[in-house]
PDB file of C-alpha atoms in Angstrom:
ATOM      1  CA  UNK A 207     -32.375 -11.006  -8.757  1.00  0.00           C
ATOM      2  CA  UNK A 208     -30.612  -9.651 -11.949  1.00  0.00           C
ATOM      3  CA  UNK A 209     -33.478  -7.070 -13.048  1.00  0.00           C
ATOM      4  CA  UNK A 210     -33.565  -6.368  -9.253  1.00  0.00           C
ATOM      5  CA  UNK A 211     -29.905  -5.483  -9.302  1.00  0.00           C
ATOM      6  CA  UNK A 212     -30.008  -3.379 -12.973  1.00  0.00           C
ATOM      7  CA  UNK A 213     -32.979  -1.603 -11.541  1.00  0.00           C
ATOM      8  CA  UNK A 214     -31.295  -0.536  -7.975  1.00  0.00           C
ATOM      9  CA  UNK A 215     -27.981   0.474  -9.971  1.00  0.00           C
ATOM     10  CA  UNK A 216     -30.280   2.919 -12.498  1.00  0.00           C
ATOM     11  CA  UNK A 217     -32.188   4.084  -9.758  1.00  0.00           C
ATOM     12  CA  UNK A 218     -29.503   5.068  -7.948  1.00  0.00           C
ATOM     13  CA  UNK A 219     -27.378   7.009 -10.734  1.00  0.00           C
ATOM     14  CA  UNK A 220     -29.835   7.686 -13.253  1.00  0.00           C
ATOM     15  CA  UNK A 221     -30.127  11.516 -13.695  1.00  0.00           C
ATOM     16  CA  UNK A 222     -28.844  11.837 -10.618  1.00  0.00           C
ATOM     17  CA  UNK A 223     -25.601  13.209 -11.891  1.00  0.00           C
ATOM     18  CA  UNK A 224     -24.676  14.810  -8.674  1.00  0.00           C
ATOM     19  CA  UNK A 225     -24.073  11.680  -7.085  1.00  0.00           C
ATOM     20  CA  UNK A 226     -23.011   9.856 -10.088  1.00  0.00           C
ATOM     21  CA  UNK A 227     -20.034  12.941 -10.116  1.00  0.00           C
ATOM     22  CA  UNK A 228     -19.325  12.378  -6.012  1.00  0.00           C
ATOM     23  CA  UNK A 229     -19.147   8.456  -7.057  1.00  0.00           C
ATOM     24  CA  UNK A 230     -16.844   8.440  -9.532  1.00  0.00           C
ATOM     25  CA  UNK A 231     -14.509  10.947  -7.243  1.00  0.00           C
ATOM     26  CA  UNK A 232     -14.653   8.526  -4.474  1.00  0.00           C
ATOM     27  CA  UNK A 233     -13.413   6.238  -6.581  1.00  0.00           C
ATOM     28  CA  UNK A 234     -10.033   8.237  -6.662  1.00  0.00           C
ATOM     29  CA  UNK A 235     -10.177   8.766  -2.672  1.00  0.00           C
ATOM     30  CA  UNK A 236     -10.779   4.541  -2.882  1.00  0.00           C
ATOM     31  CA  UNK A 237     -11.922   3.758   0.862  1.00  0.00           C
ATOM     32  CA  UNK A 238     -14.990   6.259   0.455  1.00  0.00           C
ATOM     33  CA  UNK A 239     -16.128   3.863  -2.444  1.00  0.00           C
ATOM     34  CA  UNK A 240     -15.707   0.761  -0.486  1.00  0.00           C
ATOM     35  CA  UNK A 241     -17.608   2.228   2.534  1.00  0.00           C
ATOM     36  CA  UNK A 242     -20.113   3.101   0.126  1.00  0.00           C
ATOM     37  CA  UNK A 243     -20.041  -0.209  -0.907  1.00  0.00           C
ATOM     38  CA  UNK A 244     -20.564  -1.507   2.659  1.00  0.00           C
ATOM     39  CA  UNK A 245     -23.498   0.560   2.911  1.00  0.00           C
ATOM     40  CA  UNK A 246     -25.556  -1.589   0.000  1.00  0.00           C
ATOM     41  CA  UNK A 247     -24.296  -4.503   1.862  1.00  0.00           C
ATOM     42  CA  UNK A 248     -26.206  -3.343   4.588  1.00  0.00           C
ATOM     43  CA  UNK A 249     -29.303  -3.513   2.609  1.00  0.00           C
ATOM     44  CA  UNK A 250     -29.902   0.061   2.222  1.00  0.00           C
ATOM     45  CA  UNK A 251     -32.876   0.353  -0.540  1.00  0.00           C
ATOM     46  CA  UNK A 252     -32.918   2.773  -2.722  1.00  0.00           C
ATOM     47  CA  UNK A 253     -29.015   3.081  -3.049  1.00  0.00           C
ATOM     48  CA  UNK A 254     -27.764   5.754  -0.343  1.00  0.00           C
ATOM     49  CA  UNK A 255     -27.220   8.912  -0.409  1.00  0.00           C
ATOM     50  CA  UNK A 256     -23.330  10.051  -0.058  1.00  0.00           C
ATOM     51  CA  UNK A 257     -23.631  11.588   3.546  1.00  0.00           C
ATOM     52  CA  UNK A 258     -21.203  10.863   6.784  1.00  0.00           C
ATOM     53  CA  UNK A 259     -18.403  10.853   4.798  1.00  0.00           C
ATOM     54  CA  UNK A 260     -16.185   9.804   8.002  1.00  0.00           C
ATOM     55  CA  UNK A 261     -17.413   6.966   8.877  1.00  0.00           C
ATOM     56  CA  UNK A 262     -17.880   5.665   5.280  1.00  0.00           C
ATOM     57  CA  UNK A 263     -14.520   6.210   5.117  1.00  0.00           C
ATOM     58  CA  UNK A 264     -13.707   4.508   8.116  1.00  0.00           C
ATOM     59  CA  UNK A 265     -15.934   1.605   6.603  1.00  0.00           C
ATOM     60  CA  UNK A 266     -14.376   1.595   3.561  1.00  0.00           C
ATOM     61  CA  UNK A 267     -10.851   1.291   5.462  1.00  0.00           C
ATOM     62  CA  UNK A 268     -12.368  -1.789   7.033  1.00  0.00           C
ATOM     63  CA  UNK A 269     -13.418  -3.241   4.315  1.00  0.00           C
ATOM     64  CA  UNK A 270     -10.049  -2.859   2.539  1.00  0.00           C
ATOM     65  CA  UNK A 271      -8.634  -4.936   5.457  1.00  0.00           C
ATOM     66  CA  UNK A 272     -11.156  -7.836   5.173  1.00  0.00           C
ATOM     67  CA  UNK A 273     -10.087  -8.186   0.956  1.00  0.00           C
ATOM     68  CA  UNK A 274      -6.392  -7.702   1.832  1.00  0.00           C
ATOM     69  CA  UNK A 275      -6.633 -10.466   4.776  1.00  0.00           C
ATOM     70  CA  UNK A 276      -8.591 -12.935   2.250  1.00  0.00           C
ATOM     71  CA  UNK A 277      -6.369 -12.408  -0.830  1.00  0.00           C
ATOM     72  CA  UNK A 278      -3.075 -11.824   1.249  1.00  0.00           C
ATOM     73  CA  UNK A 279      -2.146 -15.727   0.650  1.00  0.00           C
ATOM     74  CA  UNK A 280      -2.956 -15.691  -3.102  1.00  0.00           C
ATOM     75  CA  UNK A 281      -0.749 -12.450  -3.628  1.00  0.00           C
ATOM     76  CA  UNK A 282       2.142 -14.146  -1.452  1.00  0.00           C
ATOM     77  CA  UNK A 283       1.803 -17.442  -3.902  1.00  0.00           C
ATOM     78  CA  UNK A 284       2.040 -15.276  -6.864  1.00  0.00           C
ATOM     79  CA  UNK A 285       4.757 -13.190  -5.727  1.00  0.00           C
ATOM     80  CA  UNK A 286       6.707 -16.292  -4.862  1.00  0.00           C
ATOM     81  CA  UNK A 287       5.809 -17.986  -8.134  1.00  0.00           C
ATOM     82  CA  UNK A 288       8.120 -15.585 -10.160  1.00  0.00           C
ATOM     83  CA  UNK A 289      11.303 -15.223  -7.674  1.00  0.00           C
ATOM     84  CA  UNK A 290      12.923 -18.262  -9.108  1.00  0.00           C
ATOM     85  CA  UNK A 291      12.185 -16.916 -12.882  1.00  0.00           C
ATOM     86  CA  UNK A 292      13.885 -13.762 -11.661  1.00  0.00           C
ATOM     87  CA  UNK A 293      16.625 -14.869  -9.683  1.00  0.00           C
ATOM     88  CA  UNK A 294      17.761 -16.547 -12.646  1.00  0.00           C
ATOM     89  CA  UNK A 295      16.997 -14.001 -15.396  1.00  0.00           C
ATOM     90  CA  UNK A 296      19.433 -11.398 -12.743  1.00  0.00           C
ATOM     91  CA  UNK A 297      21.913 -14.031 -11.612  1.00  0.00           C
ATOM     92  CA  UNK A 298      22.715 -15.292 -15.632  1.00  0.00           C
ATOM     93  CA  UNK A 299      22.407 -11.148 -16.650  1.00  0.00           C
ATOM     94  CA  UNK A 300      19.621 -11.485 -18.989  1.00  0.00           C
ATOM     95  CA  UNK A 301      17.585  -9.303 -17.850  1.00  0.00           C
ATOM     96  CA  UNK A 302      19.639  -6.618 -18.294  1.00  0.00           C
ATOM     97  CA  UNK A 303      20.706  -7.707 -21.825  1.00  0.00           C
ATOM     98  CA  UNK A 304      19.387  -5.765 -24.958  1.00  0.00           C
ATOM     99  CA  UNK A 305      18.459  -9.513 -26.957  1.00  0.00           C
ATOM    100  CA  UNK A 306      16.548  -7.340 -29.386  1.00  0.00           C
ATOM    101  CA  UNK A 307      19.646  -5.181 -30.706  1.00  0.00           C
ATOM    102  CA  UNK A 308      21.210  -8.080 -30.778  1.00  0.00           C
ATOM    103  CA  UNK A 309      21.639 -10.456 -34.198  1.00  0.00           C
ATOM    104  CA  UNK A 310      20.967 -14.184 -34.240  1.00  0.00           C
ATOM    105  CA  UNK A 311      24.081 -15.399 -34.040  1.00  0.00           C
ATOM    106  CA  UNK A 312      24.885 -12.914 -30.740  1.00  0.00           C
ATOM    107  CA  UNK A 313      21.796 -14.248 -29.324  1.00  0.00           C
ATOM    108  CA  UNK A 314      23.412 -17.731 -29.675  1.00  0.00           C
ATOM    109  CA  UNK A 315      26.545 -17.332 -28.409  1.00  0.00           C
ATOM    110  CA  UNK A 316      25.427 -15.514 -25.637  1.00  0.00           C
ATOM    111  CA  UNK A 317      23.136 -18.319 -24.297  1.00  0.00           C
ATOM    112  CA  UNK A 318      26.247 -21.114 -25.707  1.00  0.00           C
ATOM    113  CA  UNK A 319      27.941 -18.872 -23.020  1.00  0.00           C
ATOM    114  CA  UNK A 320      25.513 -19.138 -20.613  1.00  0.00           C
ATOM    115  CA  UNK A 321      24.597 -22.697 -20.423  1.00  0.00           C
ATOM    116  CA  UNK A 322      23.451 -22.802 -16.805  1.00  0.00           C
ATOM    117  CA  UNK A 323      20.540 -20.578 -17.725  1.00  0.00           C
ATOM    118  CA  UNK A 324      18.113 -23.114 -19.553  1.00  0.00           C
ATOM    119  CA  UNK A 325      17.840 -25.639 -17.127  1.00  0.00           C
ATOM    120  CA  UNK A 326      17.371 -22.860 -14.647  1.00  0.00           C
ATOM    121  CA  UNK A 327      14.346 -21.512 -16.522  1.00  0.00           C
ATOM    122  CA  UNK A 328      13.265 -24.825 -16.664  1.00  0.00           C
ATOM    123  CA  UNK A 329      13.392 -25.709 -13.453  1.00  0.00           C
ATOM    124  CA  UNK A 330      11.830 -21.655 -12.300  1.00  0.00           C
ATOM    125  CA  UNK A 331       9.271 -22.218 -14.772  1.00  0.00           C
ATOM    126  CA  UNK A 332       8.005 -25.493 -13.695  1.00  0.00           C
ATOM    127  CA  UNK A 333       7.659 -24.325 -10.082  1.00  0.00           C
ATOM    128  CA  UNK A 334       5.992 -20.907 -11.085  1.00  0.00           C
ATOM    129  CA  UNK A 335       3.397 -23.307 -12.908  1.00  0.00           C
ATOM    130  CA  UNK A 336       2.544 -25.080  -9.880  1.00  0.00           C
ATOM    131  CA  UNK A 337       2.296 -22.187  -7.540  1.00  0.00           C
ATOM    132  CA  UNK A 338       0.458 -20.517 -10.329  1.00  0.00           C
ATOM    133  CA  UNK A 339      -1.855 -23.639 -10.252  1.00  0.00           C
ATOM    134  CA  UNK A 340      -2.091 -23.569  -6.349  1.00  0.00           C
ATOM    135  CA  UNK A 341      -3.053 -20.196  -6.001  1.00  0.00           C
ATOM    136  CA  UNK A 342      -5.625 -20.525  -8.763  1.00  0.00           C
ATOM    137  CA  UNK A 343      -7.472 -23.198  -6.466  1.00  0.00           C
ATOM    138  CA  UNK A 344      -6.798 -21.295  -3.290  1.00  0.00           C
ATOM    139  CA  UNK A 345      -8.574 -17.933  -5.018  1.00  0.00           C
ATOM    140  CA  UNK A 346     -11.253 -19.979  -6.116  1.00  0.00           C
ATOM    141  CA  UNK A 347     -11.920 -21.178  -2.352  1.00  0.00           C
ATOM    142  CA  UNK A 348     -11.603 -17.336  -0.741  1.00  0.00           C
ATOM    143  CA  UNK A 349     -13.872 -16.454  -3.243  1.00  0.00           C
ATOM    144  CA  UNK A 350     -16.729 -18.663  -2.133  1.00  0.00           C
ATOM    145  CA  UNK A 351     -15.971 -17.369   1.592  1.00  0.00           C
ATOM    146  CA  UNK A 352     -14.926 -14.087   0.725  1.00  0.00           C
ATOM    147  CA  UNK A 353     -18.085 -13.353  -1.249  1.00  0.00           C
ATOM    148  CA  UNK A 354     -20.711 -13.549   1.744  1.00  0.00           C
ATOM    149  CA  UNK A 355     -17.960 -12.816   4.117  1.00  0.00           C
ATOM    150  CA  UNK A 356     -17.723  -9.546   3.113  1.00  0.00           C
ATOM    151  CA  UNK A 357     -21.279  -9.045   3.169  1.00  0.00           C
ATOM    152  CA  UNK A 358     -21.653 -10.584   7.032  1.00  0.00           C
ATOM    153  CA  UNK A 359     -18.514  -7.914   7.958  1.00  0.00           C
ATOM    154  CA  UNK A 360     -21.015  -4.969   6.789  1.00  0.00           C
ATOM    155  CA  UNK A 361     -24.089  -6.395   8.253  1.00  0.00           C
ATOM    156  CA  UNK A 362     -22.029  -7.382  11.714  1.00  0.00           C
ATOM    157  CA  UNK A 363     -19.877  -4.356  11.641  1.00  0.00           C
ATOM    158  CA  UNK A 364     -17.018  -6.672  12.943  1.00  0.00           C
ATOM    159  CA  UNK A 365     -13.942  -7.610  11.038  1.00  0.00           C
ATOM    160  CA  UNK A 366     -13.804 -10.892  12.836  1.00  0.00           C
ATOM    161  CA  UNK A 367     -17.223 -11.699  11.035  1.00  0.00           C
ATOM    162  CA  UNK A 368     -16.042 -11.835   7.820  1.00  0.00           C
ATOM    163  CA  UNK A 369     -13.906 -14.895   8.709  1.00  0.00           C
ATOM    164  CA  UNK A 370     -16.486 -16.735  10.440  1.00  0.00           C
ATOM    165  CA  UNK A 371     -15.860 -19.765   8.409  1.00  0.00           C
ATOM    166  CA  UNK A 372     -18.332 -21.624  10.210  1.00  0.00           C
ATOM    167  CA  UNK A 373     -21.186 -19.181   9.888  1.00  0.00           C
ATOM    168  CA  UNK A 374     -20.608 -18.718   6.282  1.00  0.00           C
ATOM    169  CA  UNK A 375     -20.658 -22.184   5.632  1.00  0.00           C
ATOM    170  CA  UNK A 376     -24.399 -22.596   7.362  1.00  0.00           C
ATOM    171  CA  UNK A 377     -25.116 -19.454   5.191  1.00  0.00           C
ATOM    172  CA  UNK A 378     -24.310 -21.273   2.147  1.00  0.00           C
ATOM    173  CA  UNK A 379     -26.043 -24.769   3.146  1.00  0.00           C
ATOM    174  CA  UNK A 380     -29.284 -22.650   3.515  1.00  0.00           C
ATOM    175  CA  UNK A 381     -28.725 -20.791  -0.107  1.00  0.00           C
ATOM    176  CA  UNK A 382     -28.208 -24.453  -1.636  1.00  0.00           C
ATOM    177  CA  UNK A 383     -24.269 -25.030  -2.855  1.00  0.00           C
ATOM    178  CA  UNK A 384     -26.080 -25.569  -6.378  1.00  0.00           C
ATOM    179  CA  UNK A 385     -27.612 -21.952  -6.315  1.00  0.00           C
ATOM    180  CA  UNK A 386     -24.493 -20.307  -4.411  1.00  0.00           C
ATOM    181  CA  UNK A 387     -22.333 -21.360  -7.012  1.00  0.00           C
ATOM    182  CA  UNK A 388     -24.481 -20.685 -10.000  1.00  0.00           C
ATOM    183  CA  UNK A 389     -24.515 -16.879  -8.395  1.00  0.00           C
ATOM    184  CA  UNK A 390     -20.922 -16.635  -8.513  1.00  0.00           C
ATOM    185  CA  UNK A 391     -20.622 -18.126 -11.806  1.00  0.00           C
ATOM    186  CA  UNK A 392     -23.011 -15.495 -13.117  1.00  0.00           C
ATOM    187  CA  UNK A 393     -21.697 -12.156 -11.702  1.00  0.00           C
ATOM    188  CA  UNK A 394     -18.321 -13.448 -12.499  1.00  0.00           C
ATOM    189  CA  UNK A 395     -19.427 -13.867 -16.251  1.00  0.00           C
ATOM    190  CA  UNK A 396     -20.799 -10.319 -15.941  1.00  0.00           C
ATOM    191  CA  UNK A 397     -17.532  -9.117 -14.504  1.00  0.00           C
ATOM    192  CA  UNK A 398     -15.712 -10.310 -17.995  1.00  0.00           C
ATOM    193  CA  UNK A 399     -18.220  -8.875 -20.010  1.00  0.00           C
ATOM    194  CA  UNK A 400     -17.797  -6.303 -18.619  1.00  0.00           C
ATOM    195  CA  UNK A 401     -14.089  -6.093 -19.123  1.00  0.00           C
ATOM    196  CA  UNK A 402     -14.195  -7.415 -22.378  1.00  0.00           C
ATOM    197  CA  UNK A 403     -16.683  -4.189 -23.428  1.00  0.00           C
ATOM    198  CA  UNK A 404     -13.823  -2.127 -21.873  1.00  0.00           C
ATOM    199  CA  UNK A 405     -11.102  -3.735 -23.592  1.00  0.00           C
ATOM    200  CA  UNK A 406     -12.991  -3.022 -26.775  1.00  0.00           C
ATOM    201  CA  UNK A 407     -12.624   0.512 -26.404  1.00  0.00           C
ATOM    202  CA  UNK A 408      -8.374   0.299 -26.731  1.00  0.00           C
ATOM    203  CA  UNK A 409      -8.286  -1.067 -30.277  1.00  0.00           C
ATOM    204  CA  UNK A 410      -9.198   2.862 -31.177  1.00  0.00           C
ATOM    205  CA  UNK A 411      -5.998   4.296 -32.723  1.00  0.00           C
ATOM    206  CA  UNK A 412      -4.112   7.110 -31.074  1.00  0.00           C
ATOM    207  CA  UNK A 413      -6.509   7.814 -28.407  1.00  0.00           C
ATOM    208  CA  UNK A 414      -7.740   4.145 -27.485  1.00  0.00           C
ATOM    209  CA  UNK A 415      -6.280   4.284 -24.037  1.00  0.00           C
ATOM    210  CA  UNK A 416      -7.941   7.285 -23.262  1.00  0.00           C
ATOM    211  CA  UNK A 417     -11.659   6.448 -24.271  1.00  0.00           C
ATOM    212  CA  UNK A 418     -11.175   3.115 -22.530  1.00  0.00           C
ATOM    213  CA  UNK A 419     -10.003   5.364 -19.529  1.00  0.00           C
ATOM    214  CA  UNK A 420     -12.917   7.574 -19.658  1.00  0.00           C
ATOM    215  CA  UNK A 421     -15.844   4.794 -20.278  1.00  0.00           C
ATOM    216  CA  UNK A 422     -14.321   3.074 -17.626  1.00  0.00           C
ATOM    217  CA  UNK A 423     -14.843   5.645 -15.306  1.00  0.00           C
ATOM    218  CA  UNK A 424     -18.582   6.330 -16.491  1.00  0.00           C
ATOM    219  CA  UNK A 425     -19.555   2.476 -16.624  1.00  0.00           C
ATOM    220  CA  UNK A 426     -17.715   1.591 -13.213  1.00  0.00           C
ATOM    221  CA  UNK A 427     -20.239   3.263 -10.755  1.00  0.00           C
ATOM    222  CA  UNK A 428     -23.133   1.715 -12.316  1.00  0.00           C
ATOM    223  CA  UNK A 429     -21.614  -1.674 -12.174  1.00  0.00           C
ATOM    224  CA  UNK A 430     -20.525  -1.253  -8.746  1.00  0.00           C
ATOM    225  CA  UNK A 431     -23.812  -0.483  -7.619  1.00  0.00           C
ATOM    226  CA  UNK A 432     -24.832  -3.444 -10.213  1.00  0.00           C
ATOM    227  CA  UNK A 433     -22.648  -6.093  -8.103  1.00  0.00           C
ATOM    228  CA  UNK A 434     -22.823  -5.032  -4.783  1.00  0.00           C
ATOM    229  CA  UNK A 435     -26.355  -5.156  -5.274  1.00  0.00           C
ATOM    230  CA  UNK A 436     -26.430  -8.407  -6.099  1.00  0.00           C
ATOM    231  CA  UNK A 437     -24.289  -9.740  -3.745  1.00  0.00           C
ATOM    232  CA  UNK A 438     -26.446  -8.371  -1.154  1.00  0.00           C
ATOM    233  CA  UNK A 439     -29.476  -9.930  -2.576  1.00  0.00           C
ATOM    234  CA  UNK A 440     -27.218 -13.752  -2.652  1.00  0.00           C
ATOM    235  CA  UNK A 441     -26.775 -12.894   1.040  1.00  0.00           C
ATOM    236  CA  UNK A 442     -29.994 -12.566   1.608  1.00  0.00           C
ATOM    237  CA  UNK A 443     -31.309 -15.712  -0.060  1.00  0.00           C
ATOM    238  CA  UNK A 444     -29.655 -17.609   2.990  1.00  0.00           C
ATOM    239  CA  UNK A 445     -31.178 -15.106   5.178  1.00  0.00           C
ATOM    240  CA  UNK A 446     -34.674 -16.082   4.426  1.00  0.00           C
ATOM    241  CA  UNK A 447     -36.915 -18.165   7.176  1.00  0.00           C
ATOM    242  CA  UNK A 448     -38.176 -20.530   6.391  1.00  0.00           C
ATOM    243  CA  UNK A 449     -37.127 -21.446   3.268  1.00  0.00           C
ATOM    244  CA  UNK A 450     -39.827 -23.734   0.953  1.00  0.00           C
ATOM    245  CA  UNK A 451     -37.214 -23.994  -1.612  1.00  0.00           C
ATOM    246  CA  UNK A 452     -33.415 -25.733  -1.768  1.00  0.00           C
ATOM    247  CA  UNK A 453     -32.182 -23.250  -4.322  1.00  0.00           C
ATOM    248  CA  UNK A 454     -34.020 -19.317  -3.836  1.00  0.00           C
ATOM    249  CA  UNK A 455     -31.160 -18.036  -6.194  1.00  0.00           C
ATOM    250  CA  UNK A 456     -31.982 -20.463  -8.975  1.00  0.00           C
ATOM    251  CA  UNK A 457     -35.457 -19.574  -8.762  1.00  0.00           C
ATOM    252  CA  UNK A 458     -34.895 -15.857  -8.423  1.00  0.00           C
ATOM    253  CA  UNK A 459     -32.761 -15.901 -11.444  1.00  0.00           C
ATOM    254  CA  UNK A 460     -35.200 -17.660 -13.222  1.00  0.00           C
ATOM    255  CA  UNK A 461     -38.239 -15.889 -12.512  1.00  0.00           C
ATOM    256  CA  UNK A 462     -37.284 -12.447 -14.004  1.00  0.00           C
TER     257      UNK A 462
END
């Protein structure tokens, strides 16, 4: 599953600059990426060609729906998570205080002055760590759904699909929870690698942000293609009829 998913992203980019280029500008005009995107959802093998740029776009609209609907609740927890913290930072007037032109001792009588303001943290901080906590869970749980949902939206063509909680569930049962898991745990590792290799890049003095900006931008496409791929392939180990095995993905993994 993983050499088929390096192989289908070098396929599709490698000296093929042309479409590598038209990638890495849809990236910019976002919903063409994402309807590219649904297309290797779809299944398409070899990676497809950047043609119909409407209704890719159109896809790609669709599919920005789908991850706002799923992640809308986590975003709301983590938005809510920090009013408290900065109610009481703008209420007290801290956060419009200059503490680092400040000296020590004008640092402490300005909190001795402001007494109110600890307990208030304390009290905003506390409930930001449980939201925090909640939404932590709750993103873990849209990501098992999310992951295949968004693959069942592309293959269904209907939005509604995508939250088919039911559906997804059987989906899973048939992968095996074992192997479904194991997949996400692996492109997820990949995903920090991933980052962590970009990250790398900004320790470079003076132009750091830059180069990071600019690998970025080569290495994203590839990875795209990468993950999508594979994501496809996960989908499609549930798909499979009938199935001699309890965990396909455990065995495709380990058979490469």
């Amino acid at each position: 599953m993983l050499d088929d998913s390096f192989a289908y992203a070098k396929e599709g980019i490698w000296e093929k600059w042309s479409r590598w280029l038209l990638l890495i500008i849809s990236m910019i005009i976002f919903p063409l990426i994402l309807g590219y995107i649904v297309r290797i959802y779809r299944g398409t093998k070899p990676a497809p060609e950047l043609e119909g740029w409407g209704s890719m776009f159109i896809d790609g609209l669709k599919l920005l729906v789908v991850h706002i609907v799923y992640w809308a609740p986590v975003i709301l927890l983590v938005i809510l998570a920090f009013i408290p913290l900065v109610s009481a930072l703008i209420t007290s007037g801290a956060l419009f205080e200059d503490f680092s032109s400040m000296s020590d001792s004008q640092s402490e009588r300005w909190f001795d002055s402001h007494p109110e303001l600890i307990s208030d943290l304390l009290m905003a901080g506390g409930f930001m760590v449980i939201l925090m906590i909640i939404a932590c869970f709750l993103a873990i749980i849209i990501t098992i759904f999310s992951f295949l949902g968004v693959v069942r939206f592309s293959r269904s063509g209907s939005i509604g699909e995508a939250f088919n909680f039911s559906a997804i569930l059987a989906h899973i049962a048939r992968i095996g929870w074992f192997s479904y898991i194991l997949a996400l745990m692996i492109i997820t590792i990949i995903g920090y690698i991933f980052s962590m290799i970009l990250n790398i890049f900004s320790f470079i003095p003076v132009i750091g942000d830059f180069v990071q900006l600019f690998v970025m931008i080569i290495l994203y496409v590839p990875f795209i293609l990468f993950s999508s791929r594979f994501s496809c392939l996960v989908y499609d180990a549930g798909e499979e009829k009938p199935l001699h095995t309890e965990n396909p993905v455990v065995l495709s993994l380990i058979n490469q």
